[in-house]
Structures are given as C-alpha cells and as structure tokens.
mmCIF file of C-alpha atoms and ligand atoms in Angstrom:
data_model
loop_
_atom_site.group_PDB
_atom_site.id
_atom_site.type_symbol
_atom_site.label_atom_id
_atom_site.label_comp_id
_atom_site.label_asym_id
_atom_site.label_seq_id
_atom_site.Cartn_x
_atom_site.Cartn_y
_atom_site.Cartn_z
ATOM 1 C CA UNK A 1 112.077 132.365 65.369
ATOM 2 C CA UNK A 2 111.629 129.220 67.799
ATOM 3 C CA UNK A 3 108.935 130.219 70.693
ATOM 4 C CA UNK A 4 110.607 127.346 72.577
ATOM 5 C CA UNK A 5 114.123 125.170 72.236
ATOM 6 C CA UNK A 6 116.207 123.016 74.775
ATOM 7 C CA UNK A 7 119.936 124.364 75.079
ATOM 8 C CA UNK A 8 122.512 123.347 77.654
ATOM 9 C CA UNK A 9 120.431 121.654 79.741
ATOM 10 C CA UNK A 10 117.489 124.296 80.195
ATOM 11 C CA UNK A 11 114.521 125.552 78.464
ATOM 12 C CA UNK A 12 114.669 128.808 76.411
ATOM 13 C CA UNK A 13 111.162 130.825 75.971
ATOM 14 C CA UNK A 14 110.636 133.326 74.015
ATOM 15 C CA UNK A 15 109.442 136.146 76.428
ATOM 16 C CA UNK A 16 105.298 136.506 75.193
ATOM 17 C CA UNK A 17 104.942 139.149 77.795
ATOM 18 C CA UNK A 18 107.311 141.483 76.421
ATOM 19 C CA UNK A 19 106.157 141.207 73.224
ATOM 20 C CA UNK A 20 105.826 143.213 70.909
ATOM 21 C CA UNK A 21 108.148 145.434 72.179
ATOM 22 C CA UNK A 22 111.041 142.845 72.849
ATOM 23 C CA UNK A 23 111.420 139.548 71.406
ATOM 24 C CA UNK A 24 113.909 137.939 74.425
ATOM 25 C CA UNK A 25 114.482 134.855 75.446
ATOM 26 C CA UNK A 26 114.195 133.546 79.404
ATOM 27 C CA UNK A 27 116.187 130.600 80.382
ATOM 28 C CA UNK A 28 114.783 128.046 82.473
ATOM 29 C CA UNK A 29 117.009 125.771 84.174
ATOM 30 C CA UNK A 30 114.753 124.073 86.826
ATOM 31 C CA UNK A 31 111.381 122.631 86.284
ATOM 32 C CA UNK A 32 109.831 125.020 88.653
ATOM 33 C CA UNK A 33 110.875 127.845 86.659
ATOM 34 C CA UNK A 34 108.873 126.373 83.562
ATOM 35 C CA UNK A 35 105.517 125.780 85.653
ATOM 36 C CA UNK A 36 106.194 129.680 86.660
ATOM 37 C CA UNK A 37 106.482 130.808 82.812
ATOM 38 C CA UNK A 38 103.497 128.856 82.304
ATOM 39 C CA UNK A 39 101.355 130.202 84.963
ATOM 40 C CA UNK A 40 102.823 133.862 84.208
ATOM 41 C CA UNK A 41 101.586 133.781 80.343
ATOM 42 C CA UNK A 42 105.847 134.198 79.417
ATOM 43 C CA UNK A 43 104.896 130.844 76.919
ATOM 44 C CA UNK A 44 100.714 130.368 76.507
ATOM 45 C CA UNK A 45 98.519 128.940 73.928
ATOM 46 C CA UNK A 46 96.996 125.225 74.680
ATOM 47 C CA UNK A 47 99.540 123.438 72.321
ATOM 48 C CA UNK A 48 102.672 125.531 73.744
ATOM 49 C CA UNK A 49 102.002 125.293 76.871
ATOM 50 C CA UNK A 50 101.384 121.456 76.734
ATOM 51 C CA UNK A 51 104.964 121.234 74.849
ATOM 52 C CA UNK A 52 106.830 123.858 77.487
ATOM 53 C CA UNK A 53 105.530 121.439 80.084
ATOM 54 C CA UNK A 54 106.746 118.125 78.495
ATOM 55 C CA UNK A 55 110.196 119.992 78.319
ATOM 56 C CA UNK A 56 109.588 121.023 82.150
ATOM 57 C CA UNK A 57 108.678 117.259 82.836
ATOM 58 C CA UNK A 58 112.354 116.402 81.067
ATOM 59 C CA UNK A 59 114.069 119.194 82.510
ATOM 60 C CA UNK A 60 112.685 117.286 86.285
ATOM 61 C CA UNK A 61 114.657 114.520 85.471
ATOM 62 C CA UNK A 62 117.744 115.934 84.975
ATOM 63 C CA UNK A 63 117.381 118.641 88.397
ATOM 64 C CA UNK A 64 116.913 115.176 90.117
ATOM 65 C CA UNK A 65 119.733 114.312 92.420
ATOM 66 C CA UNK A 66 120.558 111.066 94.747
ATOM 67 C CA UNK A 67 118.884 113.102 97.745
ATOM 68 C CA UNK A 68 115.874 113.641 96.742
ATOM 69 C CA UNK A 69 113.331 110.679 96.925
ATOM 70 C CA UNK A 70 113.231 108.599 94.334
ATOM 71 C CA UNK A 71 113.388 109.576 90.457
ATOM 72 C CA UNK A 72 109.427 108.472 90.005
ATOM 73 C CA UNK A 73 108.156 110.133 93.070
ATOM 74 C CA UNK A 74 109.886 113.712 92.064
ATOM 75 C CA UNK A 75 108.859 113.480 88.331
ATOM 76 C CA UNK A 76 105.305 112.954 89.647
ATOM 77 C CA UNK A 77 105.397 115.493 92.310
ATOM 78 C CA UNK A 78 107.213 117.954 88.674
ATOM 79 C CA UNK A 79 103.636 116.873 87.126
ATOM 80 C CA UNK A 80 101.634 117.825 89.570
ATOM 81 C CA UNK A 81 103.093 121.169 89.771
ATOM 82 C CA UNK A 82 103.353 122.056 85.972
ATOM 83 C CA UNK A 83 99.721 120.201 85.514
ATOM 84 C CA UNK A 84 98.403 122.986 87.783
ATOM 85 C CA UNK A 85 99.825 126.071 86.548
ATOM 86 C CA UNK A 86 96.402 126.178 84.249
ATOM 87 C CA UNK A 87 93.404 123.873 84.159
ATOM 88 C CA UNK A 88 91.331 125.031 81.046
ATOM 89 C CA UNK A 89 93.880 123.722 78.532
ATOM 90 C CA UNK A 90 93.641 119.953 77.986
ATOM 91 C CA UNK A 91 97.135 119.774 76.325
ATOM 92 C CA UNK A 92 99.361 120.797 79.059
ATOM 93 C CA UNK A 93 97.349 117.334 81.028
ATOM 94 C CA UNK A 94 97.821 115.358 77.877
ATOM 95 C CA UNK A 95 101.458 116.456 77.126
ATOM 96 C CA UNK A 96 102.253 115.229 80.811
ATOM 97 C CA UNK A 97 100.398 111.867 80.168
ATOM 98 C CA UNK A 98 102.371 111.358 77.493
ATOM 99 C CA UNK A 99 105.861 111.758 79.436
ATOM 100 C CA UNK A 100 104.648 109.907 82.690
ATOM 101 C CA UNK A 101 103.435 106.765 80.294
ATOM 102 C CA UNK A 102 106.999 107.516 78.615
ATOM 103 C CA UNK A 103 109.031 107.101 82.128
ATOM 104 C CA UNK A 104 107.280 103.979 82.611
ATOM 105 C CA UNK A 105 108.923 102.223 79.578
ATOM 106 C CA UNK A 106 112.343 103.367 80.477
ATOM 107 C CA UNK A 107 112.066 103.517 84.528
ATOM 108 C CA UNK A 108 114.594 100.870 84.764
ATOM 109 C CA UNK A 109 117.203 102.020 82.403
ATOM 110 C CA UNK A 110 120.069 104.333 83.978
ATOM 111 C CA UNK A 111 119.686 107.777 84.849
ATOM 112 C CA UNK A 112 121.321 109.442 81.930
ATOM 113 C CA UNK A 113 119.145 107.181 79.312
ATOM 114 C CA UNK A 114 116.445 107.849 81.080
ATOM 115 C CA UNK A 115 116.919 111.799 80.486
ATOM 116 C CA UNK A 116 117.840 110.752 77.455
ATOM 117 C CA UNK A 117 114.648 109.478 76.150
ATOM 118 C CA UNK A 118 112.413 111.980 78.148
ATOM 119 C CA UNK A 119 113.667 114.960 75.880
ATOM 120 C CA UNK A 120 113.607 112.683 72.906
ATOM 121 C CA UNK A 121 109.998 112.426 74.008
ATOM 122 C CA UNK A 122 109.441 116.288 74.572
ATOM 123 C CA UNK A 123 110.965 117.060 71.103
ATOM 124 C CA UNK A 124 108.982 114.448 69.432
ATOM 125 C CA UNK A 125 105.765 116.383 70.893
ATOM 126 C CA UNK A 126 106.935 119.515 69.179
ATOM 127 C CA UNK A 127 107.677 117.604 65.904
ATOM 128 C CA UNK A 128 104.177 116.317 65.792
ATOM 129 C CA UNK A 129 102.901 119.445 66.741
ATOM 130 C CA UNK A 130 104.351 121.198 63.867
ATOM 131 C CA UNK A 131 102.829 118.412 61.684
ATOM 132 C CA UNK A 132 99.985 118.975 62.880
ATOM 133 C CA UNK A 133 99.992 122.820 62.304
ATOM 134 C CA UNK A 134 100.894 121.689 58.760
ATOM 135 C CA UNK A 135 97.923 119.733 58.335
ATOM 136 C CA UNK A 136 95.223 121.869 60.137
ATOM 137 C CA UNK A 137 96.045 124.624 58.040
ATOM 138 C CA UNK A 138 96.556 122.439 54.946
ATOM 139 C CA UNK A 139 92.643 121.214 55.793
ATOM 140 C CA UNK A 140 91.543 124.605 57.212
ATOM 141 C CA UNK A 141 92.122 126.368 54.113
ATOM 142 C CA UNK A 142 89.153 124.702 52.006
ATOM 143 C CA UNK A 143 86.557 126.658 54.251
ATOM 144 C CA UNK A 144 88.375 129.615 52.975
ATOM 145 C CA UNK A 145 87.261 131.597 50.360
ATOM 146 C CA UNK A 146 89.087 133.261 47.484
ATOM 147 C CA UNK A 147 88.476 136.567 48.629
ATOM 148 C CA UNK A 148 87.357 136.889 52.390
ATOM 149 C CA UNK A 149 86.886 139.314 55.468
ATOM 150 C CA UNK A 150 87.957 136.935 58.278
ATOM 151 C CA UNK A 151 88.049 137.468 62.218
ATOM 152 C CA UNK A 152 89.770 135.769 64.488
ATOM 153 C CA UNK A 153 90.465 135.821 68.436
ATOM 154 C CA UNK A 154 93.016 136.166 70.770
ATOM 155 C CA UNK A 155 96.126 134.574 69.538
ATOM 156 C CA UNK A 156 96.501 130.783 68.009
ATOM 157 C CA UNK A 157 100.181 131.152 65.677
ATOM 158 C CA UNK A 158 103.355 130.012 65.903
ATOM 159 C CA UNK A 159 103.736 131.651 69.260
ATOM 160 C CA UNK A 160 100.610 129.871 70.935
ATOM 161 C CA UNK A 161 101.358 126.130 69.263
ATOM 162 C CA UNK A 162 105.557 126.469 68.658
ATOM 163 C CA UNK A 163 104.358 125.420 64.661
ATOM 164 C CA UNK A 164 102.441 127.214 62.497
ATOM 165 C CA UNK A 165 99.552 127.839 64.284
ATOM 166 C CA UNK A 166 96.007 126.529 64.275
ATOM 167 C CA UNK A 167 93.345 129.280 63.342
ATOM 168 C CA UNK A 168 96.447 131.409 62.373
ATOM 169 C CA UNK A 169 97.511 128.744 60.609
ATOM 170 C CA UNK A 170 94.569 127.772 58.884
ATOM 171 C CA UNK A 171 94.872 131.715 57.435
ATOM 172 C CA UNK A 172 98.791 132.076 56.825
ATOM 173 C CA UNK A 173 98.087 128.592 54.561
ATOM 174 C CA UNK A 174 95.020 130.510 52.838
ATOM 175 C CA UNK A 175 97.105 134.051 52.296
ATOM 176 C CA UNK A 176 100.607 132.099 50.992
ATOM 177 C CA UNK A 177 97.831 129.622 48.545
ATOM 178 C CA UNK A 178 96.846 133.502 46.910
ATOM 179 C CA UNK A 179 93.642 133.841 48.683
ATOM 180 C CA UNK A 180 92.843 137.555 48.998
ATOM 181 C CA UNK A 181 92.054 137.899 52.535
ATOM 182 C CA UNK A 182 92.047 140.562 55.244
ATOM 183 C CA UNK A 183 91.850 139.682 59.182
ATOM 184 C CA UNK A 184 89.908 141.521 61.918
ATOM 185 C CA UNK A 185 92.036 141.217 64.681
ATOM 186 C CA UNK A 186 90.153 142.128 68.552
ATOM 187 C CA UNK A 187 92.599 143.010 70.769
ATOM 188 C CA UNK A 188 91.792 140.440 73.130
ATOM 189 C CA UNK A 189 91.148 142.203 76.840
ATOM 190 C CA UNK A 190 92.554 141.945 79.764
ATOM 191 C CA UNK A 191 95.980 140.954 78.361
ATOM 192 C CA UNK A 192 95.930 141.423 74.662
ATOM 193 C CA UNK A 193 96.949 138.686 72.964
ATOM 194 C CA UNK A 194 95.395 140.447 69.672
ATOM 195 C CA UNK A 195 97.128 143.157 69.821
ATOM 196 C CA UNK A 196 100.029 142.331 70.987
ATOM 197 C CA UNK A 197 101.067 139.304 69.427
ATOM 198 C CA UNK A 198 98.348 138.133 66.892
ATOM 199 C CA UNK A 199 98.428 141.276 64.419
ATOM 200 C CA UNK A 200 102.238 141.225 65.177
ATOM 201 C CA UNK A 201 102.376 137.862 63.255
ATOM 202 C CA UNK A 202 100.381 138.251 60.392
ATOM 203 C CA UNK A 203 102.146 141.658 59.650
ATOM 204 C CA UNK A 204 105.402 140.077 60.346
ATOM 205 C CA UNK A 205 103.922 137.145 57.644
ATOM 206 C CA UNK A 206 102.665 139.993 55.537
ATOM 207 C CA UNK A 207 98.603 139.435 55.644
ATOM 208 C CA UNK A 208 96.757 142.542 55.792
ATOM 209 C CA UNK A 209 94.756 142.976 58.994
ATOM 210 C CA UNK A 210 92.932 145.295 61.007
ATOM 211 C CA UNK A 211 93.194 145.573 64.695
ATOM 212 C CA UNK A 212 89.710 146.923 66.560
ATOM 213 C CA UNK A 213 88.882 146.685 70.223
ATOM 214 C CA UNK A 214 86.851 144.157 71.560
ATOM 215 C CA UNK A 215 83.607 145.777 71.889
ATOM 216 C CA UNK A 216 83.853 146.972 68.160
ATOM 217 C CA UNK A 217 82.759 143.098 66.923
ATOM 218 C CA UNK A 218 79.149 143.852 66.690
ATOM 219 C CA UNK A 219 79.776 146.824 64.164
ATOM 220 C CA UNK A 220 81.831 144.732 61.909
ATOM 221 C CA UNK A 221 79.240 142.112 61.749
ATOM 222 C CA UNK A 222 76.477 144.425 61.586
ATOM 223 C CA UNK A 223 78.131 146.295 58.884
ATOM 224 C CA UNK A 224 78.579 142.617 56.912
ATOM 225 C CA UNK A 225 82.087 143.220 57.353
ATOM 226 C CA UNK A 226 83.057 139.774 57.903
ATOM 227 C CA UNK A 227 82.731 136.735 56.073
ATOM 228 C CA UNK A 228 84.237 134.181 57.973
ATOM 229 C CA UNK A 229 85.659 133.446 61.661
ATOM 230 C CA UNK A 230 87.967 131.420 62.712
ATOM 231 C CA UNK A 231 89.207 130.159 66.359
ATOM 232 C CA UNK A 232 91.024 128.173 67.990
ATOM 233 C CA UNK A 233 90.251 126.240 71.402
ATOM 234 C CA UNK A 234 92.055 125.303 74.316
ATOM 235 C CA UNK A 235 89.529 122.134 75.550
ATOM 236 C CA UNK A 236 87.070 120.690 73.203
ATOM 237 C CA UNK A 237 84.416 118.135 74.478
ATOM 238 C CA UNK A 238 82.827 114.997 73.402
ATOM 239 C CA UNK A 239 79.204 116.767 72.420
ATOM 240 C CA UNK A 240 81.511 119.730 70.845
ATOM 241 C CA UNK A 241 81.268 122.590 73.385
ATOM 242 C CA UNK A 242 84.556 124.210 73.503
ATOM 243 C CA UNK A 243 86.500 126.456 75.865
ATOM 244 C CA UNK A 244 88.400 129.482 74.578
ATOM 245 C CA UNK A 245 89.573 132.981 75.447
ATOM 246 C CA UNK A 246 87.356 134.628 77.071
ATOM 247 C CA UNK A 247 85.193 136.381 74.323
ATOM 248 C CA UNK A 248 84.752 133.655 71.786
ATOM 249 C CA UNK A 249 81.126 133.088 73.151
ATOM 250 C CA UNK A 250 79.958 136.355 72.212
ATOM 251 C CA UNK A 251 81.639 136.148 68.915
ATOM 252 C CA UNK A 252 80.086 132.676 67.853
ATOM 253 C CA UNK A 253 76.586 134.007 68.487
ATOM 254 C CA UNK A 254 77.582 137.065 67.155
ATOM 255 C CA UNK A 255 78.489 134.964 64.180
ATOM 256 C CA UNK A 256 75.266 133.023 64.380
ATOM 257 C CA UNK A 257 72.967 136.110 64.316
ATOM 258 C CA UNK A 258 74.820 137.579 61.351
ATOM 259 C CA UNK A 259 74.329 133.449 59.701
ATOM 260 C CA UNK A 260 78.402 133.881 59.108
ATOM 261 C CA UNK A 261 80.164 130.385 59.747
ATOM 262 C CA UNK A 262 82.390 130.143 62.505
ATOM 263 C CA UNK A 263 85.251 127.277 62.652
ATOM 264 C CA UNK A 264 87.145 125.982 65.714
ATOM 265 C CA UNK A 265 90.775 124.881 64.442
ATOM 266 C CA UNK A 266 92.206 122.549 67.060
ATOM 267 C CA UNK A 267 94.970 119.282 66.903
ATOM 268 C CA UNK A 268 93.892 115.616 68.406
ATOM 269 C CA UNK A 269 95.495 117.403 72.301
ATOM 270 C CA UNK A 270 92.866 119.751 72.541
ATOM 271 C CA UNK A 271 89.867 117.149 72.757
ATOM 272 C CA UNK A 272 89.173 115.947 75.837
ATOM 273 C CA UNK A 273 87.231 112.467 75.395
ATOM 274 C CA UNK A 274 86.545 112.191 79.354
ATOM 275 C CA UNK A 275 83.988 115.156 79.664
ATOM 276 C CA UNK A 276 80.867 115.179 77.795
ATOM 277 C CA UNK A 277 79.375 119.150 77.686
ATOM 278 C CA UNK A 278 81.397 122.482 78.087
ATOM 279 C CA UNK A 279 79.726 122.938 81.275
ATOM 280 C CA UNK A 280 82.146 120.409 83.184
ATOM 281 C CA UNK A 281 85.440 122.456 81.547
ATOM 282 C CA UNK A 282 87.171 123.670 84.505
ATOM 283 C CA UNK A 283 87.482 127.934 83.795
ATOM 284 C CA UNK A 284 90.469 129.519 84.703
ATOM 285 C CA UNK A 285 90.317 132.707 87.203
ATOM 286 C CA UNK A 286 93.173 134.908 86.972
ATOM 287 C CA UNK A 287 94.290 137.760 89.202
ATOM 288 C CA UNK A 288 92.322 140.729 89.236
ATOM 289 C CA UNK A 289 95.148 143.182 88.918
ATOM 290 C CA UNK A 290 94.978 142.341 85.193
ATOM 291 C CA UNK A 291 91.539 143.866 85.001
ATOM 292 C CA UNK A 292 92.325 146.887 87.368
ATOM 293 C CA UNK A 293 95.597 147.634 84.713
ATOM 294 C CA UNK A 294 96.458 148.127 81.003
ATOM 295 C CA UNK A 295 99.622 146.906 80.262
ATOM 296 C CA UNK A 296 101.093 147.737 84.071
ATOM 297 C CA UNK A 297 99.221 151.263 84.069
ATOM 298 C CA UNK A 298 96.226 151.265 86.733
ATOM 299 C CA UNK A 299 92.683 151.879 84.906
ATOM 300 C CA UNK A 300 90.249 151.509 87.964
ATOM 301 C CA UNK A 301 90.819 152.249 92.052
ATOM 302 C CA UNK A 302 92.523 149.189 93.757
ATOM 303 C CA UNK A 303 89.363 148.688 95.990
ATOM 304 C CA UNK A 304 87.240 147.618 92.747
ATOM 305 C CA UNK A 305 86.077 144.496 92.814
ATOM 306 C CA UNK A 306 86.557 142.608 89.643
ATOM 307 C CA UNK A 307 86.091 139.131 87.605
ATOM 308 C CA UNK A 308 88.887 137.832 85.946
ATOM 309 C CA UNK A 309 87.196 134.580 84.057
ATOM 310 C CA UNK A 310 90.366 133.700 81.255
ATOM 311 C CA UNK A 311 88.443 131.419 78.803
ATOM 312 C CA UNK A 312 84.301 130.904 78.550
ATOM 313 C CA UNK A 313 82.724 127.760 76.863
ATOM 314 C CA UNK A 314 81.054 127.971 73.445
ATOM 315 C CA UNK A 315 78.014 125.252 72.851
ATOM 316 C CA UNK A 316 79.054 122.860 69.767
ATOM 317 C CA UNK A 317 75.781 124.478 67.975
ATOM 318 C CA UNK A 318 76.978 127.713 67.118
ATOM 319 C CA UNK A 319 79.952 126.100 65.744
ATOM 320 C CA UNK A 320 79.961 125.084 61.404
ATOM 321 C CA UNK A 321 82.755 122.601 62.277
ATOM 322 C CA UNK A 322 86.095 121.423 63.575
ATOM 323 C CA UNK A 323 89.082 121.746 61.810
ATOM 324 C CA UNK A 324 91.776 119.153 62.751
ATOM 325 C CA UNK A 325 94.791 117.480 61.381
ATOM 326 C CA UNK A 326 92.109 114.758 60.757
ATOM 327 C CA UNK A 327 90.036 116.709 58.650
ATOM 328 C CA UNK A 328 86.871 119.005 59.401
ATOM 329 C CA UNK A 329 85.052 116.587 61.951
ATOM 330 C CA UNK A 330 81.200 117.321 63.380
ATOM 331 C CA UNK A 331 80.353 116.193 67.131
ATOM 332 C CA UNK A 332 80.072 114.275 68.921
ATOM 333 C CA UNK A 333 83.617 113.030 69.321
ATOM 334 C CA UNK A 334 85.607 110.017 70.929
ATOM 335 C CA UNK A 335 89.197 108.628 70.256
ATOM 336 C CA UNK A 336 88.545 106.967 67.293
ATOM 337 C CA UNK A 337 87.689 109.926 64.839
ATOM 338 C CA UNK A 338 91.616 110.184 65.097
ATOM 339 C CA UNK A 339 92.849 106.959 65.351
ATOM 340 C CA UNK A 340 90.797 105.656 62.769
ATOM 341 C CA UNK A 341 91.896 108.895 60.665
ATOM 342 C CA UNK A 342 95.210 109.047 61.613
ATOM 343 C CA UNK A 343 96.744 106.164 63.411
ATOM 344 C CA UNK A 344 97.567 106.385 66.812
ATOM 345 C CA UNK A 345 97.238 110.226 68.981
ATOM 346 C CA UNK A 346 100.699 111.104 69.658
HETATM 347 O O1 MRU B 401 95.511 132.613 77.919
HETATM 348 P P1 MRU B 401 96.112 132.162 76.630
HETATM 349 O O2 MRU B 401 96.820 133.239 75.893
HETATM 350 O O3 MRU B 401 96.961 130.922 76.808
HETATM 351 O O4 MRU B 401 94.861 131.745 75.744
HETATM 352 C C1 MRU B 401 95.076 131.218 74.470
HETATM 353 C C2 MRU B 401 93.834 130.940 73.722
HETATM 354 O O5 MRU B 401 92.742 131.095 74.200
HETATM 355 C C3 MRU B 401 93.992 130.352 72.350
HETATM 356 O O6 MRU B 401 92.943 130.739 71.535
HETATM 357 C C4 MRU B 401 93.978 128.833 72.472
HETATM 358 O O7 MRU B 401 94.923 128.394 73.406
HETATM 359 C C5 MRU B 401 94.220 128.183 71.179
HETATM 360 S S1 MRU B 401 95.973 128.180 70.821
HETATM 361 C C6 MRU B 401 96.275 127.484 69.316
#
C-alpha cells in the first residue's frame, strides 16, 4: 500500500490519523493542503514528511498562475510554509533544499518543464528513500541476533519513511532473513503511533509483537525481557545526540542501566551537519488538547494545564551506534562519512 503517490495533479496520503481503523486516502490538490497534512500528523515520520513536502514544493509550481508574483518568489514563499509545519525533523528542511537547488537549474526553462522536472525531482526523493530503507535494514540486521526480544518506539515503517522503514525496517529484514524475534511495541503517548500504526505493521508483515503501555518499559527491562532496542530519529547531530519521539530518552538510559544496546537507524536526511550537540535541536510543542484527550475522548478537565513536548534529545553516549545506508557509523559526524561511503547525499 503506497503511504504517498502523485495522481492527476495532486498528492494522495494515506490518512495516518485514521488508522488503524480506516486505511483512506486524502487528496491534496494545493500546496497548502500538504503543509496542513503535515502539521496535522495525516502523513508523519522524518523521511515522509520530508518526501510529502518535496511533492507539496512540486505541487506549488503547478497551483502557480500568471497573477501571482513571480514563479521563484511563490515556490519560496510554498517553502517557507511547508518548512514550518514541524521543526524537529531535519528531512522535511533537507527535502526542500533539495527542490529549491533543483528550481535553480531549470528556472529558465518553460513553465510546464519546469513542473516537469520538479516532480521528477520529488519522485526521485522517494526512490532513494526506498533504497535507502533497503540498505538500512540490509545493514541493520547484523546487530540482530538469531533469536531476540527487541523494543522499539513510536513508529519508523513504511508509513513513517514511504519505503520499508528504518528501525522497522532494520526488524522486517531480520524476521523475513529467519531470525526468531519478538517486538515490544510502547504505545507511544499522547498520539499513539505504537499502537496504532507500529504493531499494525508488523502484524500486517506477520512478526510477533507485544503491545504494552508506555510506563510498562521499566518492567520489561527489569524482568531481562529485552535484548535489543532499536529507534529511529528524526534529527541527528554532529557529536551524535539525537532527537526522537518523545520517550526515547528514558528508554536509552533505560537501556543503559539494564547494559542492553540500543541502535538509532536513520538515512544520510536525518543528520544535520550544521548543529553540533542535541541541545541546539529545535523541540516541537504541540497542542495541549492531545494531552487533555485519548483518541478524541477528554481524560483531564479543560482548565489543566499541560506540556505537550513531541520529540526529546538523546546524548550520542547512551547510543551503541548508528545504523545508516552507509553502514553502522560512530560520532562524531560530517558530510563526508556519506559521501565518501556512498557518493554524493541525494
Ligand atoms: O510525530 P511523528 O509521528 O512524526 O514522530 C515520528 C518519530 O519520532 C519517528 O521515530 C522518527 O520520525 C523516525 S521515522 C523513520
């Protein structure tokens, strides 16, 4: 099932909000409406979200008519817009780097070619990204045992990277190579991205799991019920601190105390060369209304004040290492680990 796909001039998205409970598509036929889905969690994940928004950037071009300003100025003022919608991930910025340096080598062709070549440009993000997946879970799957508890967080599959997934990935490659594995799943508070759509793809894939609440990852550990976790990451720095959902912190010292590793899976677009400690990773705050509720049902008084923090940073030395489509890489980190691995970051 695609999580994302151009069709007559518009964006479909598979619907991650409705989820599990109904797997439909919304149609986005302006850029505006993309940079909503995006803020609104309807497509999410760091590597989706970056791809979503490269389609958003494409779909700009072709909502541009002869009255607006000119084509540059309204693609820039599309960036702006979609770059906003969330400020933890580093992919959604670097997805709309790519497209802006993009328009620059076409700018002077004619409108249609230039349209043209920016969704050539937005599909050949989500082609890499798949190839990416590939090899991150192709790499990932060494650090795997042949028979392992695992526990990951929140959700990092097909539906959070429109491939195969990073830390999912890394454990669908593991479970289809005959490892015997089983996967803690937390549910992933305030809006469940465990639950909901995590442990719905790996039984969907057919890898046994367990669901448990947040607050339930100290037993597990303190029972030496898990072996293994696995995360992803939605901005990585240059001395290896990392941001992710917001309970990964607890889980990587949990990790620590209990001397279980704990791997970060992430592709080349989720490093972020320009910052050098977690501390400088802006932190998204969402509304508090997702607190207050469970699933749309009110679970405190509307008066009660609340923090809605959607990612935390984990420091680079609770972390055993990074697994990218480059291999599993050790801080600290700048542009060359990849190009020199890989050829050029695209
Ligand atoms: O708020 P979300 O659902 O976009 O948060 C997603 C995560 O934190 C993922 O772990 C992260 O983006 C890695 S996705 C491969």
């Amino acid at each position: 099932m695609d999580i994302l796909r151009w069709e007559n001039n518009g964006l479909l998205l598979l619907d991650q909000t409705r989820l599990p409970d109904a797997a439909e598509y919304c149609r986005c036929g302006h850029y505006r409406q993309v940079a909503r889905a995006i803020k609104e969690l309807q497509v999410r994940g760091a590597p989706a979200i970056g791809i979503a928004a490269a389609f958003g950037y494409a779909l700009a071009a072709v909502n541009f008519t002869a009255e607006d300003r000119s084509l540059e100025q309204f693609l820039a003022q599309a960036a702006q817009e979609l770059r906003e919608t969330r400020p933890t991930a580093i992919n959604l910025a670097w997805a709309l780097d790519r497209m802006a340096e993009l328009y620059q080598t076409v700018k002077h062709a004619g409108l249609d070619q230039v349209r043209e070549a920016l969704l050539n440009g937005a599909e050949r993000l989500l082609a890499d990204q798949k190839e990416q997946d590939q090899r991150i879970g192709a790499v990932g799957s060494q650090v795997v045992p042949e028979r392992a508890e695992l526990l990951t967080y929140c959700n990092t599959g097909a539906l959070a990277t429109a491939g195969t997934g990073t830390a999912l990935g890394v454990i669908s490659y593991a479970h289809r190579a005959g490892k015997q594995i089983h996967v803690y799943v937390p549910e992933t508070r305030p809006l469940l991205q465990g639950a909901r759509l995590t442990a719905w793809e790996l039984e969907q894939a057919g890898i046994p799991c367990t669901l448990i609440t947040d607050n339930m990852a100290g037993y597990l550990f303190a029972q030496g019920l898990v072996d293994l976790v696995i995360v992803g990451a939605d901005r990585i720095v240059t001395n290896g601190d990392f941001a992710n959902k917001i309970g990964t912190y607890g889980l990587a010292v949990l990790a620590d105390h209990h001397h279980r590793p704990f791997f970060v899976a992430a592709p080349a677009s989720t490093f972020d060369f320009s910052l050098r400690a977690g501390g400088e990773i802006p932190v998204e705050m969402r509304a508090p209304e997702e607190v207050r509720t469970f699933r749309g049902h009110p679970v405190a008084g509307d008066g009660i004040r609340v923090l809605n923090p959607s990612f935390d940073v984990t420091p680079h030395h609770l972390v055993s290492g990074y697994i990218t489509e480059a291999g599993i890489l050790q801080p600290p980190f700048d542009e060359r680990v990849f190009t020199e691995n890989m050829g050029e970051r695209s």
